[in-house]
Amino acid sequence: MIKRDTIQRVIMKPIKDGQGGKTFELEPKELITVAVSVGATMSQVAEFGSQTQLTLNVVSNIKLDEYKNARYIFSGKHFKLMRQVKQGNEYFSVLLEVNE
């Protein structure tokens, strides 16, 4: 499979807001070469609820971070990893757009 797209991994680092709460600072990390398909299947709509967010189906050669503080940027929007499956030497992932 030819991978022509890129996503950028970012880490959300918590910082104190000075009033007893916290906010997050985004720390950019590496660019990952992937194949991206934009959209959602009916099973994804049923699994993740009403689809007002963009859903990406991503194929990569490396395993994406499953940590809750990892986000991925594609086309200026932030996404989080929802599901990931390894098949052969590639990883098939579903990313859901987030507003944080």
XYZ file of C-alpha atoms in Angstrom:
100
model
C 0.000 0.000 0.000
C 1.317 3.437 -0.947
C 1.316 5.870 1.950
C 1.154 9.464 0.712
C -0.379 11.280 3.685
C 1.173 12.446 6.933
C -0.162 12.892 10.438
C 1.712 14.571 13.268
C 1.754 13.132 16.768
C 1.377 15.658 19.585
C 1.484 15.098 23.331
C -0.883 16.973 25.640
C 1.227 18.068 28.624
C -0.855 19.155 31.647
C 0.066 22.517 33.164
C -1.469 24.206 36.197
C -3.680 27.194 35.429
C -2.969 28.941 38.738
C -6.533 28.545 40.017
C -6.511 24.925 41.150
C -7.237 23.424 37.748
C -5.167 22.444 34.777
C -4.973 23.068 31.074
C -2.937 21.371 28.377
C 0.016 22.485 26.298
C 0.539 20.679 22.992
C 4.065 19.418 22.383
C 4.603 18.546 18.679
C 6.410 15.280 17.965
C 7.260 13.369 14.783
C 5.477 13.246 11.438
C 4.167 9.782 10.517
C 3.691 8.676 6.902
C 0.311 6.960 6.519
C -2.536 6.217 4.141
C -5.693 8.098 5.205
C -9.312 7.534 4.271
C -11.784 10.144 5.527
C -15.313 9.092 6.493
C -17.149 6.578 8.628
C -18.733 3.178 8.135
C -22.121 2.346 9.647
C -20.442 0.157 12.275
C -18.251 3.093 13.380
C -21.289 5.376 13.617
C -23.008 2.780 15.832
C -19.891 2.203 17.958
C -18.814 5.822 18.491
C -22.261 7.488 18.535
C -23.682 10.255 16.408
C -21.092 11.346 13.875
C -20.648 15.094 13.974
C -16.888 14.623 14.153
C -14.657 13.558 11.303
C -13.450 9.942 11.354
C -10.140 8.855 9.812
C -9.230 5.323 8.812
C -5.438 5.194 8.900
C -2.917 2.580 7.754
C 0.619 2.932 9.111
C 3.800 0.908 9.395
C 4.244 1.822 13.071
C 1.995 1.406 16.067
C 0.254 4.640 17.070
C 0.292 5.707 20.727
C -2.687 4.438 22.701
C -2.118 6.835 25.593
C -4.966 9.199 26.382
C -2.645 12.223 26.199
C -1.564 11.512 22.587
C -3.286 13.315 19.744
C -2.735 13.357 15.989
C -3.043 16.338 13.670
C -4.317 15.860 10.113
C -5.360 18.758 7.899
C -5.260 21.167 10.850
C -7.665 19.112 13.022
C -6.924 17.088 16.164
C -7.783 13.395 16.417
C -7.532 10.707 19.092
C -7.000 6.996 18.586
C -10.164 4.933 19.063
C -9.149 1.496 17.792
C -6.030 -0.146 16.339
C -5.450 -3.587 14.837
C -2.206 -5.100 13.555
C -2.420 -7.120 10.371
C 0.827 -8.403 8.938
C 3.383 -5.594 9.193
C 0.803 -2.766 9.085
C -1.465 -1.180 11.675
C -5.067 -0.291 10.805
C -6.417 2.490 13.049
C -9.560 4.540 13.532
C -9.053 8.160 14.656
C -11.915 10.393 15.848
C -11.829 14.198 15.713
C -11.734 15.952 19.101
C -12.195 19.569 20.119
C -9.540 19.632 22.835
